[in-house]
PDB file of C-alpha atoms and ligand atoms in Angstrom:
ATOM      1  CA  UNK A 219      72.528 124.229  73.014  1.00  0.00           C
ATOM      2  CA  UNK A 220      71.766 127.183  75.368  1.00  0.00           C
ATOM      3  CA  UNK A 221      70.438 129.685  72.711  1.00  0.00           C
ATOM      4  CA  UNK A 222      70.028 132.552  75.596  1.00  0.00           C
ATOM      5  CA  UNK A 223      73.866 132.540  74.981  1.00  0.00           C
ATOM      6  CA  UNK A 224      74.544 131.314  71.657  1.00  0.00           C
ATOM      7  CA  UNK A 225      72.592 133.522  69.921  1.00  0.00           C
ATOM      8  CA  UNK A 226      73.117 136.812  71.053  1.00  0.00           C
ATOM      9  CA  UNK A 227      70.600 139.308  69.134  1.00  0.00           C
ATOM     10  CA  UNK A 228      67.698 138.755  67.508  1.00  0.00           C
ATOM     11  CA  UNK A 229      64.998 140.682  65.408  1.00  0.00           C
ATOM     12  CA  UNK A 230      61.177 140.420  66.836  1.00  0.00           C
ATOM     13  CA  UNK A 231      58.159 142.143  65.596  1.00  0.00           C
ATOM     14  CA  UNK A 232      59.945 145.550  64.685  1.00  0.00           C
ATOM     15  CA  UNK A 233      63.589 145.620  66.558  1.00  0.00           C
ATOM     16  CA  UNK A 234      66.898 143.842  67.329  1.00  0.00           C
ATOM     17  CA  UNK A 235      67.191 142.703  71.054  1.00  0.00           C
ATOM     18  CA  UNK A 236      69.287 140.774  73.021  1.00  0.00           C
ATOM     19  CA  UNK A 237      68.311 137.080  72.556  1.00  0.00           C
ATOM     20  CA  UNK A 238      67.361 136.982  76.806  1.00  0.00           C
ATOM     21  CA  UNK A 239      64.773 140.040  76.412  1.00  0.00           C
ATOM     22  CA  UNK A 240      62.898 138.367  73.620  1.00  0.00           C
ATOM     23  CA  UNK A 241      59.687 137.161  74.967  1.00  0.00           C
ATOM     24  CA  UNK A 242      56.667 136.292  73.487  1.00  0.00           C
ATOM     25  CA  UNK A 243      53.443 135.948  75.364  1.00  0.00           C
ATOM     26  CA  UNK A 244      52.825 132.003  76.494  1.00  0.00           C
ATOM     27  CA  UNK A 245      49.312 132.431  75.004  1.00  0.00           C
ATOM     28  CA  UNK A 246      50.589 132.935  71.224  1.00  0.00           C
ATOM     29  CA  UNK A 247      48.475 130.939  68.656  1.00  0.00           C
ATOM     30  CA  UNK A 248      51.691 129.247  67.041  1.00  0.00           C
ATOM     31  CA  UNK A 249      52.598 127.509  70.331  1.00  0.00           C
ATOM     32  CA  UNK A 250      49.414 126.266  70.920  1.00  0.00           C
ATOM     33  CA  UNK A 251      48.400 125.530  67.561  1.00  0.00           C
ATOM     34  CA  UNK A 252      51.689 125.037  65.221  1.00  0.00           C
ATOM     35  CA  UNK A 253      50.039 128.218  63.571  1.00  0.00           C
ATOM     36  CA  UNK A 254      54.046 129.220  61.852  1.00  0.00           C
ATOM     37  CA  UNK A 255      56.395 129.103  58.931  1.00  0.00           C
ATOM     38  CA  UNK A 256      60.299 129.397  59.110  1.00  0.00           C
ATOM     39  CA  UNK A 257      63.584 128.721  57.073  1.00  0.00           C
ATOM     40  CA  UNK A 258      67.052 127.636  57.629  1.00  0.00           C
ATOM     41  CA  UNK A 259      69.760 129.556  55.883  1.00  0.00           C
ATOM     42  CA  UNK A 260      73.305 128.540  56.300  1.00  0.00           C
ATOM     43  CA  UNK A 261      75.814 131.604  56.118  1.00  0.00           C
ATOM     44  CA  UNK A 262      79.176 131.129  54.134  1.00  0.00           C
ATOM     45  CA  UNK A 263      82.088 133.944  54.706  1.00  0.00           C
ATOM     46  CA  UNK A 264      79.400 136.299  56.295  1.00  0.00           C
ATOM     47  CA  UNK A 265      77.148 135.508  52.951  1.00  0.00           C
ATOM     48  CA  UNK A 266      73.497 133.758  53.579  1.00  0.00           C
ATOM     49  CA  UNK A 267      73.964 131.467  51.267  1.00  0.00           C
ATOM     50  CA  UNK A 268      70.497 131.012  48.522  1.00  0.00           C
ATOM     51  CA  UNK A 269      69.173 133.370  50.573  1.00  0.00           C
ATOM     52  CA  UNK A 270      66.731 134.224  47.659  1.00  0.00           C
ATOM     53  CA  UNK A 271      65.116 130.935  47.579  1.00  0.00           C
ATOM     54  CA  UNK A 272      65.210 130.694  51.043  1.00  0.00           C
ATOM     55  CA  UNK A 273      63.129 133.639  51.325  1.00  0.00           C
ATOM     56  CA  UNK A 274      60.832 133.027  48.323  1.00  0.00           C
ATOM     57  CA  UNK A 275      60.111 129.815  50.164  1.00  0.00           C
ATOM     58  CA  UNK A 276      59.452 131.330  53.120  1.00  0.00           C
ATOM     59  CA  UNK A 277      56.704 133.969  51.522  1.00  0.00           C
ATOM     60  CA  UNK A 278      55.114 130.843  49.301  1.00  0.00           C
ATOM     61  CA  UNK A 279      54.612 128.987  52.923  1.00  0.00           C
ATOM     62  CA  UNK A 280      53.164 131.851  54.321  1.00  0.00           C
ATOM     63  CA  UNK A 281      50.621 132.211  51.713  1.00  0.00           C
ATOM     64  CA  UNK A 282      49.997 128.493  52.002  1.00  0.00           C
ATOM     65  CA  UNK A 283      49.015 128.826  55.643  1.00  0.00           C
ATOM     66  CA  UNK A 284      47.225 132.363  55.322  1.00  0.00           C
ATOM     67  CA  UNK A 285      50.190 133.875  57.329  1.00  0.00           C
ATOM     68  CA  UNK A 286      49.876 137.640  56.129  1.00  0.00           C
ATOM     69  CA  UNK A 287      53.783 139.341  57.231  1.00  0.00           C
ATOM     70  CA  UNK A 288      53.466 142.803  56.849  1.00  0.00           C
ATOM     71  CA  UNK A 289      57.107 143.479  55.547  1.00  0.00           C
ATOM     72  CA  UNK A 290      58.069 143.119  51.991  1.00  0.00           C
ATOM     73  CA  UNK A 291      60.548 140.073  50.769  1.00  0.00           C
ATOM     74  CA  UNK A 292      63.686 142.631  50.200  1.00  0.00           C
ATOM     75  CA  UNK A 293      62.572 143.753  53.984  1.00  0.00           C
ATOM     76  CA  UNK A 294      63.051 140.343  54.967  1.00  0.00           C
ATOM     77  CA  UNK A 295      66.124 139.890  53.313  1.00  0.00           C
ATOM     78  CA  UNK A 296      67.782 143.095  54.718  1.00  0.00           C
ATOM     79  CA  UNK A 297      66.678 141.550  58.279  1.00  0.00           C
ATOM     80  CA  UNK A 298      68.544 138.682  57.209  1.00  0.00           C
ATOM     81  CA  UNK A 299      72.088 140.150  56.616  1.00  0.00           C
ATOM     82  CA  UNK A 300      71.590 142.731  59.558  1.00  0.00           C
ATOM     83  CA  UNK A 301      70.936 139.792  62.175  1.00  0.00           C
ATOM     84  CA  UNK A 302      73.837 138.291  60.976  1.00  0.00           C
ATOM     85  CA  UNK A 303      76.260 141.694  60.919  1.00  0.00           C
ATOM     86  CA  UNK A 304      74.931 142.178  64.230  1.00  0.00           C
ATOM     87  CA  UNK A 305      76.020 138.759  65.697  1.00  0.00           C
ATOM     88  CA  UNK A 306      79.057 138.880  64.109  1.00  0.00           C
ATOM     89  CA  UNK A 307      78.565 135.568  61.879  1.00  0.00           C
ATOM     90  CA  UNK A 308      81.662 134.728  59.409  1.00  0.00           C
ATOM     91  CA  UNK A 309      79.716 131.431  59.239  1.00  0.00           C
ATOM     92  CA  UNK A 310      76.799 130.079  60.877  1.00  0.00           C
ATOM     93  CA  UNK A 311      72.969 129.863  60.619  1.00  0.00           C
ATOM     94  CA  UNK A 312      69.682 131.938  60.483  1.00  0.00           C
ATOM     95  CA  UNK A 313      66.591 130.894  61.575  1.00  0.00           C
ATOM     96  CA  UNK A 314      63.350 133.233  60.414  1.00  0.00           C
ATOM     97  CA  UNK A 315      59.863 132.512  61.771  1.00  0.00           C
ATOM     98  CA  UNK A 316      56.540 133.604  60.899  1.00  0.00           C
ATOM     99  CA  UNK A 317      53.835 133.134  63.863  1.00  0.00           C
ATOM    100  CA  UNK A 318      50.976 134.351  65.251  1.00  0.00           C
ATOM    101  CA  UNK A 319      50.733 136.775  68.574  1.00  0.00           C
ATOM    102  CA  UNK A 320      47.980 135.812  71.339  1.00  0.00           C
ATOM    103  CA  UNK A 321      44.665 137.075  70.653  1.00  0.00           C
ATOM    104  CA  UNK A 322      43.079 133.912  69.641  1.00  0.00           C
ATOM    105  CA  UNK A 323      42.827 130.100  71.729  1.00  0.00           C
ATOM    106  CA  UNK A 324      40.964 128.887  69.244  1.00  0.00           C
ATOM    107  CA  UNK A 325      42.095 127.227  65.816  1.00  0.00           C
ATOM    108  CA  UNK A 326      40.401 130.176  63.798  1.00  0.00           C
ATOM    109  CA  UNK A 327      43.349 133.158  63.820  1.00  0.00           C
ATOM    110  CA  UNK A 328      40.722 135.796  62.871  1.00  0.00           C
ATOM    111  CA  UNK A 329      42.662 138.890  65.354  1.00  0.00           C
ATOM    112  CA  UNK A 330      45.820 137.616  65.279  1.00  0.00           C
ATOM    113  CA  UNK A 331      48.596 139.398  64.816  1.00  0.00           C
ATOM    114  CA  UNK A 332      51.263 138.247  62.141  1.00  0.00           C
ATOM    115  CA  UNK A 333      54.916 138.731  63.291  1.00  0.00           C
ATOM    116  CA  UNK A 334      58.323 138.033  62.248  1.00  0.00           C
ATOM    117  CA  UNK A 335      61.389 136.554  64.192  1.00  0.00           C
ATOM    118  CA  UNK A 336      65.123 136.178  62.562  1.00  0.00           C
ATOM    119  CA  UNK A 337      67.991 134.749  65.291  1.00  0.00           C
ATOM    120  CA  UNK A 338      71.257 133.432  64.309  1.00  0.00           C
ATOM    121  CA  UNK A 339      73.933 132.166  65.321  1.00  0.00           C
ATOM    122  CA  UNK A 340      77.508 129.986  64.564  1.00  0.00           C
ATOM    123  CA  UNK A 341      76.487 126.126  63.909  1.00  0.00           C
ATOM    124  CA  UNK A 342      79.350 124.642  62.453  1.00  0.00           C
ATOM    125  CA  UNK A 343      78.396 120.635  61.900  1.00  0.00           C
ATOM    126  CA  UNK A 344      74.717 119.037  62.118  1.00  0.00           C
ATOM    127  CA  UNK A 345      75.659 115.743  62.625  1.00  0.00           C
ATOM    128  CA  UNK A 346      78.554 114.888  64.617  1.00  0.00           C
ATOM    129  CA  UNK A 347      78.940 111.385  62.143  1.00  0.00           C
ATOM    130  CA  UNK A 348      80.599 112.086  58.499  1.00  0.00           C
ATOM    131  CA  UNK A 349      78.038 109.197  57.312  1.00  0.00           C
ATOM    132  CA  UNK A 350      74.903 108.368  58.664  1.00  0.00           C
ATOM    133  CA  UNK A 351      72.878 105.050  59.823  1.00  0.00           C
ATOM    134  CA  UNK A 352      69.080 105.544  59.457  1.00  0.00           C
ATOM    135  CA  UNK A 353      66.365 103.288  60.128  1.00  0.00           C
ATOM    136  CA  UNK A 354      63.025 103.071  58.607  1.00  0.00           C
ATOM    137  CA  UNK A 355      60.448 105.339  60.550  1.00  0.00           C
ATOM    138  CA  UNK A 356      57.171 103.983  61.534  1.00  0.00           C
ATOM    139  CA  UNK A 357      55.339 107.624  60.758  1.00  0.00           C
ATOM    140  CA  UNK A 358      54.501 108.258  57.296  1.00  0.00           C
ATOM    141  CA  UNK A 359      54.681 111.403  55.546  1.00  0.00           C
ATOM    142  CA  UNK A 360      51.057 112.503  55.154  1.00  0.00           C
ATOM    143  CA  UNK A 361      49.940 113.775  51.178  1.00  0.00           C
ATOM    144  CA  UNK A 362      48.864 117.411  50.172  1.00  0.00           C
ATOM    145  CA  UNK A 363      45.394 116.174  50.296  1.00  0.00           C
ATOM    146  CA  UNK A 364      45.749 115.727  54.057  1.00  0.00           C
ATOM    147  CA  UNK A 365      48.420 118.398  55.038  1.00  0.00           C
ATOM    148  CA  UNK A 366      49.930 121.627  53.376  1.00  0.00           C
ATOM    149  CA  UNK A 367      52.909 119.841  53.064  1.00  0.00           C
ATOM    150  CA  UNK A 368      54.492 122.279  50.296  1.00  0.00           C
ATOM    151  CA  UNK A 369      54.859 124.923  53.433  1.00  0.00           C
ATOM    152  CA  UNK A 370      57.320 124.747  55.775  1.00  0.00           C
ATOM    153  CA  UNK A 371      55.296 124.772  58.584  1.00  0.00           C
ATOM    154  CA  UNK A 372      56.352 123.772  62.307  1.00  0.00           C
ATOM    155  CA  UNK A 373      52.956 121.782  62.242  1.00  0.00           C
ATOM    156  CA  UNK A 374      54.787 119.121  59.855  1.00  0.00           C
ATOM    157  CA  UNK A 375      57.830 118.330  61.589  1.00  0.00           C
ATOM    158  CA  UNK A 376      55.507 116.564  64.532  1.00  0.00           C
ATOM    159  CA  UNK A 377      55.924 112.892  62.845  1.00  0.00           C
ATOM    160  CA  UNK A 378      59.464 113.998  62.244  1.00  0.00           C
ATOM    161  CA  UNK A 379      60.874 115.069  65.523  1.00  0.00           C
ATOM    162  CA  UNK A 380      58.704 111.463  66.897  1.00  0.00           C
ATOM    163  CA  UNK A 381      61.016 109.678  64.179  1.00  0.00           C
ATOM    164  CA  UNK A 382      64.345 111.127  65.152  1.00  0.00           C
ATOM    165  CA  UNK A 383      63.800 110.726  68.612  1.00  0.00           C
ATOM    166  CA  UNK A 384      62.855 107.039  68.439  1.00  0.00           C
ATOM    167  CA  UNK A 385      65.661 106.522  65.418  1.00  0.00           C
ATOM    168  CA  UNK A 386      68.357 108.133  68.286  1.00  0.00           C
ATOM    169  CA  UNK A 387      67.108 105.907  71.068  1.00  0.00           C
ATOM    170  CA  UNK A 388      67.849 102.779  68.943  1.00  0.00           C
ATOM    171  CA  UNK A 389      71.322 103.661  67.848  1.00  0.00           C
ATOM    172  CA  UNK A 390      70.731 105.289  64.464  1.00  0.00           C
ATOM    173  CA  UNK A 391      71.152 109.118  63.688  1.00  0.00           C
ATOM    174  CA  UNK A 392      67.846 109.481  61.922  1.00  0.00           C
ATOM    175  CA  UNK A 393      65.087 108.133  59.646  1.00  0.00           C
ATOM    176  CA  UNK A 394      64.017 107.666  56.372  1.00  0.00           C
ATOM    177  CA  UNK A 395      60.504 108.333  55.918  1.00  0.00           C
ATOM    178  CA  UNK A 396      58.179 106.799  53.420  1.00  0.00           C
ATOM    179  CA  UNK A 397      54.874 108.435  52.623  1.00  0.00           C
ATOM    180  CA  UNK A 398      51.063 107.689  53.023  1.00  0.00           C
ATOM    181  CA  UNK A 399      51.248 105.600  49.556  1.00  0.00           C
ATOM    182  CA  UNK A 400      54.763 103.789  50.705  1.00  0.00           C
ATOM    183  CA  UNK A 401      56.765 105.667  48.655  1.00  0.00           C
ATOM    184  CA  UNK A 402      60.044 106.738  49.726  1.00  0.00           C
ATOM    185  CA  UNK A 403      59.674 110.206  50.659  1.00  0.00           C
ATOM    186  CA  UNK A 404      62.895 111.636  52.893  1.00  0.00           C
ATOM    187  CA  UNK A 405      64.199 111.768  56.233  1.00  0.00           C
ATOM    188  CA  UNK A 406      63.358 114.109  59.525  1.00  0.00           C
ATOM    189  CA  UNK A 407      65.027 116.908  57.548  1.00  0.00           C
ATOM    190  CA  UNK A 408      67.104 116.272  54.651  1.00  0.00           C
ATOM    191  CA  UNK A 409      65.994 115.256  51.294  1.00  0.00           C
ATOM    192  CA  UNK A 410      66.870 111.210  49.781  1.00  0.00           C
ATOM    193  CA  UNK A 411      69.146 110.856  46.984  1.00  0.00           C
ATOM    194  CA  UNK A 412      71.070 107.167  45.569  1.00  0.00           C
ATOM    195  CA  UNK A 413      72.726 105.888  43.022  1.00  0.00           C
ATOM    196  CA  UNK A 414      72.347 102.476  41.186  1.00  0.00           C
ATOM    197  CA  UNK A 415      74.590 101.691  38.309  1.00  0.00           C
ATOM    198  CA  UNK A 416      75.909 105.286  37.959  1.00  0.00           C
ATOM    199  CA  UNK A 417      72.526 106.548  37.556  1.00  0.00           C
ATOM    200  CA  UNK A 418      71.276 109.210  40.868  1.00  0.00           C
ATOM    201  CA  UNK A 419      67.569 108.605  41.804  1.00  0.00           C
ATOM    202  CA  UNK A 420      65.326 111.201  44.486  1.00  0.00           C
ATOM    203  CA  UNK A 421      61.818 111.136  44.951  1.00  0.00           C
ATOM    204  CA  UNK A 422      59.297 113.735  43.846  1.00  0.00           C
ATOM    205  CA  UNK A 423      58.064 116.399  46.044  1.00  0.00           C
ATOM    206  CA  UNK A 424      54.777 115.591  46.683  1.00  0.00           C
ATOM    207  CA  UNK A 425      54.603 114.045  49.795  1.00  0.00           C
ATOM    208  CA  UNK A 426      58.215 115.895  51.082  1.00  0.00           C
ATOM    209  CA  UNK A 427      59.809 119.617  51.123  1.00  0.00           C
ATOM    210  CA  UNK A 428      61.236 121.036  47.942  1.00  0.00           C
ATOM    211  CA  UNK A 429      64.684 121.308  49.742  1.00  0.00           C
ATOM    212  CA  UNK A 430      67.195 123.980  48.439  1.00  0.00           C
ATOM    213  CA  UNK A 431      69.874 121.654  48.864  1.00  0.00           C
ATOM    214  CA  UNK A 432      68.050 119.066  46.654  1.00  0.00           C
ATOM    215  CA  UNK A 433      67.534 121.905  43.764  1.00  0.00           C
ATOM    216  CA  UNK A 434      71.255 122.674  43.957  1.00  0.00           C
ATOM    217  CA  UNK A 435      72.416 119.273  43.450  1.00  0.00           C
ATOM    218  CA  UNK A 436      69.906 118.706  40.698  1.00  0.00           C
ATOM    219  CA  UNK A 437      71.686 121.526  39.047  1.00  0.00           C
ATOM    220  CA  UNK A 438      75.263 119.981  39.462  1.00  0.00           C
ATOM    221  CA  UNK A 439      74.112 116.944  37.928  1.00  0.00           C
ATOM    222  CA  UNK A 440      72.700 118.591  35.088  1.00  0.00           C
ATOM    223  CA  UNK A 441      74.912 120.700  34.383  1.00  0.00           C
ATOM    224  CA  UNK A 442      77.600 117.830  34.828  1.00  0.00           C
ATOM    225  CA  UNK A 443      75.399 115.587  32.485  1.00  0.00           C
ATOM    226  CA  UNK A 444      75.429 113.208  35.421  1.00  0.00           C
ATOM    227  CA  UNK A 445      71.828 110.740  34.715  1.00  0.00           C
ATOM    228  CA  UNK A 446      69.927 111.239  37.327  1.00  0.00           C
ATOM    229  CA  UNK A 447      65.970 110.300  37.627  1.00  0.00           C
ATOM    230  CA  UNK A 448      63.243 112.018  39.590  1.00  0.00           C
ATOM    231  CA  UNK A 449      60.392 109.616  40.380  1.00  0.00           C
ATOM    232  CA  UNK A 450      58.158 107.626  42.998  1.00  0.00           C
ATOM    233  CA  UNK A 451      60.298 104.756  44.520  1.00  0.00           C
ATOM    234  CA  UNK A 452      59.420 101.580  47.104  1.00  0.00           C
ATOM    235  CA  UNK A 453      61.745 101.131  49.261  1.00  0.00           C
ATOM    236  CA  UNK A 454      63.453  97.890  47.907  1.00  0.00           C
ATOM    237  CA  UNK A 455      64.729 100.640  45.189  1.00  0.00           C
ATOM    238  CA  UNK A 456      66.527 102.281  47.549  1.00  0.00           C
ATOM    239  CA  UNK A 457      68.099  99.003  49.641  1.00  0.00           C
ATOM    240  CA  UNK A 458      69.138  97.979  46.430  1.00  0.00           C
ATOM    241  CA  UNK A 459      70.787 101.047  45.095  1.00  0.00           C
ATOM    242  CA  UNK A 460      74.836 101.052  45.597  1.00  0.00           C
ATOM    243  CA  UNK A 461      75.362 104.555  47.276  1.00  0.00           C
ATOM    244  CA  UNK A 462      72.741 106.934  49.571  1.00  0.00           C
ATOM    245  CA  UNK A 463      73.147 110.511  50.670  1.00  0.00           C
ATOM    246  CA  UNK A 464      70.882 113.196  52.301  1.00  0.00           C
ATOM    247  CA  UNK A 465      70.636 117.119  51.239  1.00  0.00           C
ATOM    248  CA  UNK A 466      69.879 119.914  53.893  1.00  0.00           C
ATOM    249  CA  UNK A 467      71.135 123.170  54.437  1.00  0.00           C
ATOM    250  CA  UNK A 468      72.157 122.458  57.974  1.00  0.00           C
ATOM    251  CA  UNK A 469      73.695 119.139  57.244  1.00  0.00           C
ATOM    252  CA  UNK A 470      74.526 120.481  53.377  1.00  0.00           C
ATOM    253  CA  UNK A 471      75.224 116.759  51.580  1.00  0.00           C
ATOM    254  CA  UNK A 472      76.222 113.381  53.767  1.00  0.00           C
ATOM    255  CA  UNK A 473      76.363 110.384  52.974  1.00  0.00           C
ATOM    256  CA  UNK A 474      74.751 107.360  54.457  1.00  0.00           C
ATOM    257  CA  UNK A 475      76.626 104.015  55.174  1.00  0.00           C
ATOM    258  CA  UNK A 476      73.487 102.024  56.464  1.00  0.00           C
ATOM    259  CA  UNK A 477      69.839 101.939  56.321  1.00  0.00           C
ATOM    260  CA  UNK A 478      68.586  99.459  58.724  1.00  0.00           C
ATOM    261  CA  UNK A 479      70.993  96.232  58.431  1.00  0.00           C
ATOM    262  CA  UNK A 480      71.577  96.830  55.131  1.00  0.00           C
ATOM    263  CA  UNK A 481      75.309  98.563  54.576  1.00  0.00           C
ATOM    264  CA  UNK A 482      76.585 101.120  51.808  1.00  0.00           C
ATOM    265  CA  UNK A 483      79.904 101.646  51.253  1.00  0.00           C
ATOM    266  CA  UNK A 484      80.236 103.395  48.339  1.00  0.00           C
ATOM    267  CA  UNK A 485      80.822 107.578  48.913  1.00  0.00           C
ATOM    268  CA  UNK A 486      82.527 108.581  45.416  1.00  0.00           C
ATOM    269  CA  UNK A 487      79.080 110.699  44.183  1.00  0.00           C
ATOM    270  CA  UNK A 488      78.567 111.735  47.581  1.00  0.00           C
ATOM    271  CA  UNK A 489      82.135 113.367  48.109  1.00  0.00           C
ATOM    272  CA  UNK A 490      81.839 114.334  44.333  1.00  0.00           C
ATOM    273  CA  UNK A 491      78.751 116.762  44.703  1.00  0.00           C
ATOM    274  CA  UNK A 492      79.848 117.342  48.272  1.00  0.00           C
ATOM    275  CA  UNK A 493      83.090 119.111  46.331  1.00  0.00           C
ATOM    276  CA  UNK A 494      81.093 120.701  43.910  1.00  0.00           C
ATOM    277  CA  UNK A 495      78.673 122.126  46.723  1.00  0.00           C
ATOM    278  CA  UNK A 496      82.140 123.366  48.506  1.00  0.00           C
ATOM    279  CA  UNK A 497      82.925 125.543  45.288  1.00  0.00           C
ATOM    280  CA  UNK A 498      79.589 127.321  45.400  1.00  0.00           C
ATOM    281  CA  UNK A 499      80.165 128.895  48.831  1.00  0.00           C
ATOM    282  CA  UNK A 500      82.721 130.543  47.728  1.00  0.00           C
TER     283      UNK A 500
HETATM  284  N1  LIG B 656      63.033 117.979  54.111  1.00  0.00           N
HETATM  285  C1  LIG B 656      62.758 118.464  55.332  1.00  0.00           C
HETATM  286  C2  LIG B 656      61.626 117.861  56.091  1.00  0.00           C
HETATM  287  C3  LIG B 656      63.508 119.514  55.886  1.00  0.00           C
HETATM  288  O1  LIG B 656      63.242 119.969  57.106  1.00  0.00           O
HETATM  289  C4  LIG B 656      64.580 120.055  55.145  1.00  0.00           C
HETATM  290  C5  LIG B 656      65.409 121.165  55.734  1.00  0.00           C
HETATM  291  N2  LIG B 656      64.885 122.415  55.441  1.00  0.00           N
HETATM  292  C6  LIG B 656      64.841 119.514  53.866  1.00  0.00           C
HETATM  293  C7  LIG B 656      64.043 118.486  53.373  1.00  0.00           C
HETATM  294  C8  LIG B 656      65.941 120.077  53.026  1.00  0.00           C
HETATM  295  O2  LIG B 656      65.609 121.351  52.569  1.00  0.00           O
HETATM  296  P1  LIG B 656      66.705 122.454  52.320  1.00  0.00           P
HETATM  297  O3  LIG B 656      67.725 121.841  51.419  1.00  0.00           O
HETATM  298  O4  LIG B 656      65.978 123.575  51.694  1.00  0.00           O
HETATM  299  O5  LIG B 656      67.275 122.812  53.653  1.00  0.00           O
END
């Protein structure tokens, strides 16, 4: 992707630019230091779709990591739906960040400034494959006594971008992660959902992000008195379940036909909630 053209304007500290005139100094603390926050909000017939929790997400990982924005959540929001207007999105993607200027090469962010960034742009499909084969990442997810790992914070997805890239050399699309205790925790970026014996299983949140996607399809299966479980799993749960799919935004809900050498071929709750997702974009 060659965002310079994709992505044509963009909002940065106070204005909308064109995506090439967007520069931030090479000495900014987030670079150096994974000092940010940011979201992913899909856009459905011009409509940011959740944005709300996106961007009550967004202000909860800021606190988390001290990040204090100077713009209100509703000012956020508005920045939102004018970035998109102003790329002309019927469907597509927004990506907001939260990082800190250059006045500081030090970990402590004492005179650093606090700014925002929103780009968009048209995304259609996150993974080219309609299911996925993972493999089983060597990097654990770490636990919120050693990382903030409630915020979405750039400094988390180190051990995940390591996965993918390893998980792609070998053939596989991506990874599922298990956590510092060997629990099943989720993959580079989508939250872990199967099914055994009609009954839907997904890990807690303490070791992985409280995904958007996840909450949404917790809802459908409530509301369609579907069983579903919410718990701490080994990993032999989840070989042995009949049926596997991931939650995202960008990659909504996919399913997964292999984990390692072990095959799934079951899709029917997968293209189930995948139907039900489709009516709430609507
Ligand atoms: N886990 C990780 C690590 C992620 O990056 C994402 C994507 N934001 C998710 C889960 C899914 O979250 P959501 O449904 O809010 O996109």
């Amino acid at each position: 992707m060659n965002f310079e053209e994709i992505c044509k304007i963009i909002f940065l500290k106070n204005k909308y630019l064109k995506s090439k005139d967007s520069k931030i100094h090479i000495l900014c603390h987030s670079l150096h230091f994974s000092s940010s926050v940011f979201e992913g909000i899909r856009v459905y017939n011009k409509k940011p779709f959740f944005l709300e929790d996106h961007i009550e997400r967004l202000f909860k990982s800021c606190d988390i990591m001290g990040l204090k924005l100077d713009l209100k959540k509703n000012q956020v929001t508005e920045i939102c739906y004018e970035v998109v207007k102003k790329n002309k999105l019927n469907n597509g993607y927004i990506r907001p960040i939260v990082f800190r200027g250059a006045q500081s090469m030090a970990p402590d962010t004492k005179d650093c400034e606090v700014l925002l960034s929103v780009a968009a742009w048209k995304w259609d499909i996150f993974y080219k494959n309609p299911s996925l084969k993972l493999t089983l990442a060597k990097w654990k997810k770490p636990g919120p006594d050693v990382s903030p790992v409630a915020a979405k914070s750039s400094g988390s997805y180190q051990i995940s971008t390591l996965a993918k890239n390893d998980a792609m050399k070998n053939g596989f699309d991506d990874v599922v992660m298990l956590d510092h205790k060997n629990y099943v925790a989720e993959s580079s970026s989508c939250n872990i959902f199967w099914i055994k014996d009609n009954k839907v299983y997904t890990p807690t949140t303490r070791c992985s992000l409280a995904g958007i996607t996840r909450k949404i399809v917790l809802n459908i299966l409530k509301n369609k008195k579907i069983k579903f479980k919410v718990g701490n799993y080994r990993i032999n749960e989840l070989f042995d379940s009949d049926e596997v799919f991931l939650t995202g935004t960008a990659s909504e809900i996919i399913n997964v036909s292999q984990i390692d050498k072990r095959v799934f071929k079951k899709k029917k709750m997968t293209n189930f909630l995948k139907n039900e997702f489709d009516l709430l974009k609507k």
